[in-house]
Amino acid sequence: MSLSRRTLLLSAASAASAVSLLPAVARGQTAPQDAAASEGAASAAAVERHGLSFFGDLRYPPGFTHFDYVDPEAPKGGPFSQMGRATFYNQSLNTFDTLNPYNQRGNGAQGIELIYDTLMTAAGDEKSAMYGRLAGSVVIADEGLTYRFKLRPQARFHDGTPVTAADVVATFEAFKADAYETIRMALRDLVAVEADGPGEVVMRFRPGRARDVPLTAAGLPIFSKAFLARHPFNQSSLEVPLGSGPYRVKTFEQGRFIAYERVPDYWGRDLPVMKGRFNFDTVRYEYFRDRVAGLEGFKAKAYLFREEFTAREWATAYDFPAVREGRVKVETLPDNSFSGVQGWFFNTRRPKFFDRRVREAIGILFDFDWTRKNLMYDSYTRTVSFFQNSEMMAQGLPSPAELKLLEPFRDRLPEEVFGEPFVPPVSDGTGEDRNLRRQALNLLKDAGWSVQQGKLVDAKGEAFTIEFLDDDGGMERHTARFIGHLKKVGIDATFRIVDPAQFQLRLQGFDFDMVVRRYSFAPYPGDELRAYFSTEAARTRGSYNVAGIADPAVDGLINAALAAPDAAALVTACQALDRVLRAGRYWIPQWYSGQHRIAYWNQFARPATKPRYDLGALDTWWSTGTEPARGG
């Protein structure tokens, strides 16, 4: 998994699900910037502001005391523990061997973002908005190309030393030089970070920058310059880093668990963006070889909170004694974020996947309707769009505004782009739909493949093989059924599980045929579009463009989205982009739920209001003071 940019902005404050920092590649016209920048550009003098946003006004005014979705009087204390829900950058759900998830070496520990502060913090109930944390305010000038962050003088690292502009400069120098590739790409439009005395940081951006780059920069963790001088950022290390955030590392056992303790005198505990949050005295992440073993650990109270992602387990495995006795609570909560992009992604860098007809044929052979009924208890809906369950999702015929964006690329686009958007076919539900199999064989024949002696071969007689790569067995049942259908048309398909370290290396080097990935976007997508879909990202080792999408039409529509002057224009550009991506058959879409399915030992309370775009468990819940988990 990986996180959306929105989750990244939240991640310094919570261990949320899936993020990415996004690259800035081919330049479009200069984009109108976030709301603060737009207003600043319109006035003769720069204005000091308490927050940043994409479009329109900020929800929370200057002087607000806390977010609406927290209880500002929430008690502090008690433990929280979980099996990780998602990863970002070099993290793995199954193990860790470094406490630095921000470079490309090793497998980073989960939760490490809790020890760091960021310049600003995202609000969990706004589409794209951030408010001051380390920086009490920001002044935007030069039509959105210069941001001057004013640091809070009370900010302190855990060793008592002040957080200064020099620390911020050193942090971004490390990011620009040695960070995970997607961070470096995201910061390409950040041309300079300068200290103006100990209390002010000046960021200068390139003309034509993506709209969200300043927000991305404001949401990155800030490191100690002194610590970086002693510990090269580009190395893997299990030495505990120095942070300034609400937690610090307490103890860990490599590959088994990592625990954090709340900093009782945390300098920022009464900030408006922190009030009522991070209420647990200890936070612990447990590691298991897979989620099945992890479920057994949860039943034994090895940890206290679990989000369930497997329909079979949710339907059959949560009727154990502790649930019946009320000691474990089982609930579903609404997930109002984008449903995300989950599916098997083709590595189109490999010649056998060059032809769109081949990719479509393979996709036809996945019988979702049988799978949903027989393996997933009818609990999921088929994903069809890269922007599923959002206003960005293409529907019906292109609007005049979409056509205006699409027409310049008509000669290189499939004709279907200008009609109804592609939707995967519906099977007869028997698991043996011969009509769909026939369609797939016809497409493969048109692409130059034929079945000889039970094997699908090309004109040279070379067999068609597919290896499905994973580091976990959670998708094995679904993939095994899919493989069975592939074999019936002569494709020699296999499912291979490798250890997390090897999986990371192969994923970063694009050394795979097909792989399951899940991505999600911010409610207002920004530069992450380049990370997932651009030609530049396709050529960049370690990028999130695992499919290798390299299409000038896609690049042009991404630029249109980043240059959108308002929300409506952004929606239109993403709808057009969705049509082109769906026509490319770059992935075999899987499914989505639209709910958080959670189980937890009955020792937590939570605010009346959930953050709209986040689960909020670690972030806003609190302990009721009962017994900790066995490992806690």
XYZ file of C-alpha atoms in Angstrom:
632
model
C 0.000 0.000 0.000
C 0.878 3.617 -0.102
C -0.579 6.829 1.134
C -2.204 9.683 -0.674
C -0.815 13.192 -0.357
C -3.665 14.001 2.006
C -2.664 11.126 4.266
C 0.906 12.308 4.106
C -0.154 15.693 5.400
C -1.995 13.937 8.211
C 0.700 11.348 8.827
C 2.942 13.489 10.970
C -0.030 13.632 13.295
C -1.497 10.161 12.880
C -0.616 6.778 11.488
C -3.119 6.921 8.702
C -3.549 4.745 5.636
C -1.864 4.928 2.395
C 0.602 8.405 1.073
C 2.574 9.626 -1.400
C 4.568 12.684 -2.147
C 4.270 13.575 -5.700
C 6.632 14.501 -8.447
C 6.601 17.666 -10.483
C 7.491 16.926 -14.078
C 6.476 18.417 -17.411
C 5.480 22.015 -16.850
C 2.134 23.479 -17.727
C 1.105 27.095 -17.538
C 1.516 28.856 -14.240
C -1.221 27.533 -11.977
C -3.286 29.712 -9.683
C -2.046 28.767 -6.250
C -3.785 27.910 -3.009
C -6.382 30.307 -1.673
C -3.925 32.207 0.467
C -1.560 32.675 -2.435
C -4.330 33.782 -4.749
C -5.445 36.424 -2.306
C -1.859 37.488 -1.673
C -1.207 37.874 -5.390
C -4.273 40.019 -5.775
C -3.171 42.496 -3.167
C -0.341 44.972 -3.261
C 1.164 43.687 -0.008
C 1.685 40.150 1.192
C -0.666 39.038 3.960
C 0.223 36.964 7.000
C -2.010 33.896 7.286
C -2.631 31.130 9.802
C -3.283 28.436 7.197
C -3.128 27.286 3.588
C -5.778 25.853 1.294
C -6.363 25.023 -2.380
C -9.538 26.919 -3.174
C -11.817 29.191 -1.172
C -11.734 30.077 2.496
C -10.340 28.073 5.360
C -12.902 26.406 7.603
C -11.181 27.488 10.816
C -10.653 31.225 11.423
C -7.646 32.879 13.048
C -7.718 32.236 16.760
C -9.610 28.938 16.586
C -9.001 26.773 19.646
C -9.302 23.214 18.321
C -10.590 21.121 15.446
C -14.309 20.352 15.511
C -13.797 16.588 15.461
C -11.795 16.372 18.710
C -12.762 16.570 22.357
C -10.482 19.277 23.743
C -10.977 17.866 27.237
C -10.079 14.288 26.300
C -8.113 12.642 29.127
C -4.536 11.551 28.615
C -3.257 8.110 29.501
C -3.459 4.433 28.712
C -2.212 2.335 25.796
C -3.079 2.046 22.122
C -1.708 -0.786 20.008
C -2.435 -2.071 16.555
C -1.247 -4.115 13.631
C -0.375 -1.525 10.998
C -3.112 -0.406 8.610
C -1.054 1.021 5.739
C 2.438 2.018 4.691
C 4.288 4.884 3.064
C 7.676 5.174 1.358
C 9.954 2.256 2.317
C 7.718 0.749 4.999
C 6.468 -2.831 5.124
C 3.519 -4.194 7.077
C 5.472 -7.347 7.922
C 8.837 -6.193 9.268
C 11.251 -3.278 9.774
C 15.007 -2.865 9.876
C 15.446 0.914 9.955
C 13.947 3.891 11.796
C 14.177 6.053 8.694
C 11.207 5.504 6.337
C 12.073 8.604 4.313
C 14.873 7.170 2.167
C 14.935 4.116 -0.107
C 17.086 1.892 2.091
C 15.574 -0.956 4.068
C 12.088 -1.292 5.543
C 11.069 1.624 7.739
C 9.341 1.263 11.098
C 5.687 2.189 11.252
C 4.580 5.093 13.417
C 7.907 6.911 13.303
C 6.094 9.987 11.974
C 4.661 10.406 15.488
C 7.993 11.656 16.822
C 8.216 14.560 14.397
C 6.569 17.933 14.013
C 5.723 19.593 10.716
C 5.497 23.237 9.744
C 1.733 22.913 9.351
C -0.897 20.250 10.011
C -3.763 19.081 7.800
C -7.339 19.289 9.046
C -9.193 15.998 8.910
C -12.497 17.603 7.925
C -11.389 19.741 4.970
C -10.521 18.717 1.439
C -7.153 20.462 1.349
C -6.274 22.736 4.223
C -3.417 23.095 6.674
C -2.904 25.139 9.824
C 0.137 26.273 11.748
C 2.129 23.850 13.904
C 5.872 24.539 14.076
C 5.079 27.636 12.036
C 2.555 29.922 13.658
C 1.881 31.701 10.389
C 2.996 32.084 6.804
C 3.395 35.112 4.556
C 2.928 34.481 0.837
C 4.354 36.841 -1.746
C 5.561 37.037 -5.351
C 2.303 35.605 -6.734
C 2.658 32.466 -4.663
C 6.330 31.788 -5.365
C 7.709 32.867 -1.966
C 6.485 31.495 1.375
C 7.866 32.896 4.604
C 7.104 30.591 7.554
C 7.367 32.152 11.018
C 8.412 29.525 13.559
C 6.977 29.393 17.053
C 9.725 30.388 19.515
C 8.573 27.775 22.066
C 9.150 24.828 19.695
C 11.622 22.316 21.176
C 13.198 19.001 20.273
C 12.959 16.238 22.841
C 16.443 17.072 24.159
C 15.305 20.610 24.982
C 17.084 22.374 22.117
C 14.994 24.876 20.116
C 13.660 24.108 16.660
C 15.145 26.799 14.431
C 15.162 27.807 10.804
C 18.560 26.103 10.468
C 16.912 22.767 11.308
C 14.296 23.319 8.606
C 16.954 24.197 6.034
C 19.028 21.123 6.937
C 15.925 18.934 6.676
C 15.088 20.056 3.173
C 18.694 19.783 2.059
C 18.584 16.144 3.180
C 15.272 15.565 1.434
C 16.429 17.129 -1.819
C 19.645 15.097 -1.838
C 18.802 11.678 -0.424
C 15.095 11.212 0.286
C 12.819 8.559 -1.126
C 12.546 9.294 -4.824
C 8.938 10.445 -4.695
C 9.809 13.038 -2.039
C 12.637 14.348 -4.181
C 10.361 14.550 -7.192
C 7.706 16.330 -5.156
C 10.195 18.972 -4.087
C 11.558 19.635 -7.550
C 9.659 22.918 -7.735
C 11.081 23.986 -4.374
C 14.198 25.810 -5.579
C 15.480 27.256 -2.302
C 14.948 27.024 1.464
C 16.656 29.778 3.414
C 16.916 30.828 7.052
C 16.174 34.452 7.836
C 17.448 34.474 11.373
C 16.576 31.650 13.795
C 12.817 32.144 13.582
C 11.905 32.502 9.903
C 12.177 30.126 6.957
C 11.829 31.327 3.380
C 10.793 28.837 0.700
C 11.091 29.850 -2.932
C 9.249 27.956 -5.648
C 9.678 27.656 -9.374
C 7.227 29.499 -11.652
C 4.600 27.084 -12.923
C 4.843 24.913 -9.828
C 2.078 22.473 -8.969
C -0.573 23.962 -6.738
C -0.005 21.628 -3.803
C 3.801 21.714 -3.543
C 3.862 24.296 -0.708
C 1.324 22.235 1.238
C 3.368 19.087 0.681
C 6.514 20.848 1.912
C 4.653 22.202 4.941
C 3.550 18.658 5.848
C 6.994 17.030 5.880
C 8.709 16.146 9.175
C 11.404 18.475 10.457
C 14.664 16.934 11.685
C 17.356 18.218 13.992
C 20.330 19.666 12.115
C 22.647 18.471 14.881
C 21.279 14.928 14.633
C 21.615 14.915 10.849
C 25.246 16.015 11.191
C 25.991 12.892 13.250
C 23.755 10.457 11.336
C 23.828 10.546 7.524
C 20.268 10.762 6.250
C 20.900 8.390 3.356
C 21.760 5.438 5.614
C 19.601 2.781 7.263
C 19.846 2.953 11.021
C 18.162 1.599 14.133
C 19.504 4.435 16.282
C 16.581 6.345 17.759
C 16.225 9.681 15.940
C 15.651 12.994 17.670
C 12.235 14.498 17.112
C 10.071 17.289 18.481
C 6.617 15.691 18.171
C 4.073 14.372 20.671
C 5.764 10.954 20.966
C 9.253 9.522 21.172
C 10.536 5.996 20.638
C 10.272 3.996 23.858
C 11.460 0.532 22.876
C 11.467 -1.847 19.940
C 12.483 -5.303 18.833
C 13.483 -5.351 15.182
C 10.809 -6.908 13.016
C 8.496 -7.690 15.970
C 7.227 -4.442 17.504
C 7.969 -0.781 18.068
C 6.521 1.247 20.939
C 6.268 4.998 21.448
C 5.671 6.985 24.618
C 3.866 10.292 24.891
C 6.110 13.243 25.696
C 4.443 14.715 28.808
C 5.972 18.152 28.386
C 5.523 18.228 24.608
C 5.886 21.858 23.639
C 2.921 21.871 21.217
C 0.302 20.097 23.316
C -1.925 23.180 23.632
C -1.712 24.379 20.020
C -5.081 24.662 18.253
C -4.058 21.923 15.815
C -3.011 19.583 18.671
C -5.612 20.178 21.370
C -7.535 17.008 22.219
C -5.255 14.822 20.115
C -2.599 12.161 20.786
C -4.144 11.168 24.076
C -2.523 7.768 24.654
C 0.477 7.390 26.927
C 1.875 4.594 24.754
C 1.401 3.668 21.100
C 2.641 0.305 19.879
C 2.803 -1.360 16.453
C 2.880 -5.157 16.325
C 4.305 -7.094 13.374
C 3.077 -10.496 12.215
C 4.007 -12.679 9.277
C 0.562 -12.040 7.743
C -2.869 -10.700 8.639
C -4.264 -14.147 9.458
C -1.649 -14.588 12.167
C -2.310 -11.016 13.179
C -5.997 -11.746 13.709
C -5.153 -14.587 16.071
C -2.879 -12.189 17.923
C -5.726 -9.706 18.249
C -8.042 -12.380 19.671
C -5.356 -13.147 22.262
C -5.141 -9.420 23.109
C -1.613 -9.080 21.755
C -2.828 -5.676 20.555
C -5.973 -3.610 21.070
C -7.195 -2.163 17.763
C -7.627 -3.758 14.349
C -9.042 -2.653 11.035
C -10.203 -5.625 8.971
C -9.578 -5.643 5.223
C -10.632 -9.211 4.408
C -14.329 -9.867 3.772
C -14.137 -13.535 4.741
C -12.573 -12.736 8.091
C -15.063 -9.953 8.751
C -17.972 -12.278 7.991
C -16.743 -15.348 9.856
C -13.965 -14.606 12.338
C -15.442 -12.024 14.720
C -17.756 -14.222 16.715
C -15.284 -15.219 19.391
C -15.995 -15.168 23.144
C -14.610 -11.687 23.844
C -16.997 -10.242 21.231
C -20.006 -12.107 22.606
C -19.127 -10.958 26.120
C -18.763 -7.313 25.074
C -15.059 -7.147 25.837
C -14.329 -6.562 22.139
C -16.437 -4.128 20.121
C -17.007 -4.653 16.397
C -18.189 -1.686 14.294
C -18.317 -0.178 10.835
C -17.628 3.517 10.355
C -18.110 5.491 7.132
C -15.053 6.048 4.970
C -15.663 9.362 3.203
C -12.287 9.517 1.523
C -11.817 8.537 -2.104
C -12.297 4.806 -2.430
C -8.900 4.628 -4.053
C -7.340 2.652 -6.849
C -6.853 -1.016 -6.031
C -6.100 -3.765 -8.482
C -3.550 -5.843 -10.334
C -1.262 -3.464 -12.212
C 0.464 -4.504 -15.432
C 4.119 -3.607 -15.810
C 3.787 -2.149 -19.309
C 7.545 -1.742 -19.515
C 7.608 -5.439 -20.444
C 7.017 -6.211 -24.149
C 4.329 -8.822 -23.553
C 2.131 -6.110 -22.039
C 2.752 -3.460 -24.720
C -0.475 -4.216 -26.571
C -3.619 -2.770 -25.024
C -5.630 -5.708 -26.410
C -3.515 -8.157 -24.434
C -4.125 -6.206 -21.229
C -7.847 -6.048 -21.898
C -8.017 -9.780 -22.597
C -6.289 -10.600 -19.307
C -8.631 -8.252 -17.462
C -11.701 -9.918 -18.976
C -10.571 -13.240 -17.516
C -10.898 -11.978 -13.936
C -14.408 -13.000 -12.874
C -15.249 -10.417 -10.247
C -18.892 -11.399 -9.963
C -18.048 -14.993 -9.035
C -15.270 -13.805 -6.717
C -17.516 -11.355 -4.863
C -20.185 -13.982 -4.248
C -17.972 -16.932 -3.369
C -14.905 -15.385 -1.752
C -16.018 -12.002 -0.441
C -19.545 -12.561 0.913
C -21.041 -9.970 -1.460
C -19.443 -7.265 0.668
C -17.598 -5.298 -2.025
C -18.440 -3.204 -5.068
C -16.399 -3.362 -8.267
C -14.030 -0.485 -8.801
C -14.210 0.906 -12.329
C -12.575 4.331 -12.055
C -9.229 5.743 -10.966
C -11.313 8.262 -8.986
C -13.951 5.855 -7.709
C -16.689 7.246 -5.494
C -15.773 10.871 -6.132
C -16.844 13.751 -8.315
C -13.672 13.235 -10.361
C -15.020 9.945 -11.750
C -15.927 10.048 -15.459
C -19.536 9.170 -16.229
C -21.636 9.249 -19.392
C -20.471 11.078 -22.494
C -17.721 13.708 -22.171
C -18.976 17.166 -21.343
C -18.100 20.066 -23.667
C -15.471 21.139 -21.142
C -13.924 17.653 -21.155
C -13.962 17.507 -24.952
C -12.067 20.777 -25.089
C -9.262 19.135 -23.117
C -9.396 15.851 -25.024
C -9.616 17.112 -28.614
C -5.915 18.091 -28.968
C -5.044 14.414 -28.367
C -7.780 12.813 -30.488
C -5.370 11.381 -33.067
C -3.506 9.363 -30.440
C -6.433 8.286 -28.257
C -8.759 5.285 -28.657
C -12.139 6.332 -29.974
C -13.825 5.002 -26.840
C -12.377 7.946 -24.906
C -14.948 10.126 -26.664
C -17.847 7.882 -25.716
C -18.964 6.206 -22.503
C -16.010 5.477 -20.174
C -14.752 1.911 -20.074
C -16.360 -0.383 -17.494
C -15.157 -3.975 -16.969
C -17.618 -6.563 -18.289
C -20.075 -8.297 -15.976
C -19.876 -12.092 -15.998
C -22.712 -14.569 -15.661
C -21.493 -15.337 -12.140
C -20.899 -19.038 -12.758
C -17.136 -18.790 -12.738
C -17.083 -20.317 -16.222
C -18.361 -17.564 -18.512
C -17.498 -18.943 -21.954
C -18.561 -15.766 -23.754
C -15.998 -13.703 -21.857
C -13.338 -16.354 -22.420
C -14.104 -16.240 -26.134
C -13.791 -12.437 -26.148
C -10.406 -12.709 -24.435
C -9.137 -15.301 -26.917
C -10.247 -13.151 -29.853
C -8.375 -10.142 -28.458
C -5.258 -12.226 -27.905
C -5.506 -13.597 -31.448
C -5.807 -10.071 -32.861
C -2.670 -9.159 -30.900
C -0.695 -12.006 -32.485
C -1.026 -14.761 -29.887
C -2.393 -18.251 -30.479
C -3.009 -21.401 -28.472
C -0.802 -24.323 -29.491
C -0.799 -27.598 -27.582
C -2.553 -25.884 -24.711
C -0.051 -23.013 -24.459
C -0.542 -19.395 -25.517
C 2.431 -18.518 -27.722
C 3.545 -15.673 -29.969
C 4.682 -15.909 -33.606
C 8.089 -17.171 -32.453
C 6.524 -19.909 -30.374
C 7.448 -18.282 -27.056
C 4.958 -18.961 -24.281
C 3.026 -16.234 -22.456
C 3.882 -16.281 -18.744
C 2.764 -14.070 -15.868
C 4.194 -13.937 -12.354
C 1.984 -12.258 -9.750
C 4.373 -10.845 -7.134
C 3.498 -10.210 -3.482
C 5.035 -10.177 -0.015
C 1.901 -11.378 1.743
C -0.572 -14.185 1.217
C -3.678 -12.081 1.750
C -4.537 -11.992 -1.960
C -3.585 -15.583 -2.706
C -7.128 -17.008 -2.821
C -8.348 -14.313 -5.216
C -5.255 -14.564 -7.396
C -5.354 -18.373 -7.472
C -8.865 -18.338 -8.932
C -7.776 -15.721 -11.481
C -4.739 -17.834 -12.391
C -7.039 -20.770 -13.023
C -8.917 -18.779 -15.666
C -5.661 -17.608 -17.251
C -4.467 -21.193 -17.591
C -7.646 -22.072 -19.475
C -6.529 -19.811 -22.337
C -2.971 -21.137 -22.221
C -1.284 -18.487 -20.065
C 1.295 -19.949 -17.679
C 0.566 -17.851 -14.584
C 2.043 -18.223 -11.086
C 1.741 -16.488 -7.721
C 5.011 -15.790 -5.920
C 5.479 -14.529 -2.372
C 8.893 -13.057 -1.525
C 10.221 -11.561 1.698
C 9.541 -7.852 2.315
C 13.107 -6.745 1.555
C 13.131 -8.509 -1.810
C 9.659 -7.237 -2.572
C 10.743 -3.641 -1.941
C 13.771 -4.033 -4.202
C 11.788 -5.597 -7.015
C 8.995 -3.054 -6.705
C 11.405 -0.111 -6.729
C 13.265 -1.546 -9.713
C 10.030 -2.436 -11.580
C 11.153 -6.062 -11.647
C 7.743 -7.734 -11.837
C 4.985 -8.721 -14.256
C 1.924 -7.880 -12.197
C 1.490 -6.621 -8.653
C -1.424 -5.547 -6.454
C -1.291 -1.941 -5.359
C -3.747 0.359 -3.632
C -3.522 4.134 -3.958
C -5.771 6.979 -2.954
C -5.916 10.657 -3.728
C -6.683 13.831 -1.871
C -10.217 15.189 -2.340
C -8.554 17.800 -4.555
C -5.826 15.827 -6.381
C -2.606 17.687 -6.939
C 0.938 16.758 -7.813
C 0.293 13.132 -6.846
C -1.207 12.763 -10.323
C 2.321 13.049 -11.676
C 3.655 10.447 -9.245
C 1.136 7.833 -10.331
C 0.636 8.551 -14.008
C 3.304 10.742 -15.618
C 5.976 9.760 -18.118
C 8.637 11.158 -15.818
C 7.481 8.945 -12.957
C 7.381 5.920 -15.255
C 11.118 6.368 -15.798
C 11.984 7.069 -12.167
C 13.097 4.179 -9.997
C 10.909 3.743 -6.945
C 8.045 5.888 -8.225
C 4.394 5.000 -7.703
C 3.825 4.690 -11.448
C 4.202 0.933 -11.226
C 2.274 0.412 -14.471
C 4.805 2.450 -16.459
C 2.172 4.776 -17.927
C 3.954 7.038 -20.414
C 1.448 8.886 -22.576
C 1.652 12.521 -23.766
C -2.139 12.766 -23.500
C -1.988 11.749 -19.851
C 0.837 14.231 -19.213
C -1.172 16.994 -20.878
C -4.279 16.297 -18.829
C -2.243 16.204 -15.627
C -0.906 19.651 -16.513
C -4.465 20.822 -17.125
C -5.484 19.567 -13.686
C -2.557 21.297 -12.011
C -3.299 24.537 -13.857
C -7.016 24.504 -13.008
C -8.113 27.951 -11.800
C -10.875 26.590 -9.588
C -12.378 23.404 -8.236
C -14.777 22.945 -11.156
C -11.949 23.072 -13.695
C -9.940 20.599 -11.615
C -12.875 18.181 -11.552
C -13.282 18.458 -15.330
C -9.590 17.778 -15.976
C -9.617 14.734 -13.682
C -12.748 13.375 -15.373
C -11.027 13.641 -18.746
C -7.908 12.029 -17.305
C -10.000 9.200 -15.898
C -11.397 8.448 -19.363
C -7.934 8.200 -20.885
C -6.511 6.069 -18.101
C -9.446 3.677 -18.164
C -9.118 3.337 -21.937
C -5.450 2.376 -21.479
C -6.257 -0.864 -19.595
C -3.263 -0.338 -17.321
C -4.746 -2.287 -14.453
C -7.350 -4.884 -13.605
C -9.579 -3.091 -11.099
C -10.598 -4.939 -7.975
C -13.089 -3.646 -5.400
C -13.877 -1.178 -2.634
C -15.993 -1.093 0.501
C -16.620 2.534 1.527
C -16.444 1.563 5.195
C -13.900 1.178 7.960
C -14.461 -2.250 9.526
C -12.927 -2.054 12.963
C -12.654 -4.187 16.078
C -11.153 -3.074 19.367
C -10.904 -4.161 22.942
C -13.515 -2.237 24.887
C -11.282 0.257 26.613
C -11.539 3.278 24.326
C -13.817 6.273 23.959
C -13.991 8.696 21.057
C -15.428 12.114 20.138
C -18.991 12.387 18.893
C -17.742 13.527 15.485
C -15.347 11.525 13.338
C -12.907 13.445 11.082
C -14.531 13.305 7.668
C -11.450 12.245 5.740
C -9.694 10.052 8.299
C -10.482 7.224 10.687
C -9.108 9.189 13.639
C -8.609 6.275 16.063
C -5.009 6.878 17.085
C -5.395 10.596 16.495
C -8.544 11.483 18.470
C -9.619 8.543 20.672
C -8.628 8.102 24.326
C -8.267 5.333 26.869
C -10.900 4.500 29.474
C -8.232 3.085 31.744
C -8.630 -0.685 31.530
C -5.965 -3.363 31.114
C -3.379 -2.998 28.336
C -2.610 -5.592 25.696
C -0.254 -8.450 26.510
C 2.643 -6.792 24.678
C 2.016 -3.322 26.073
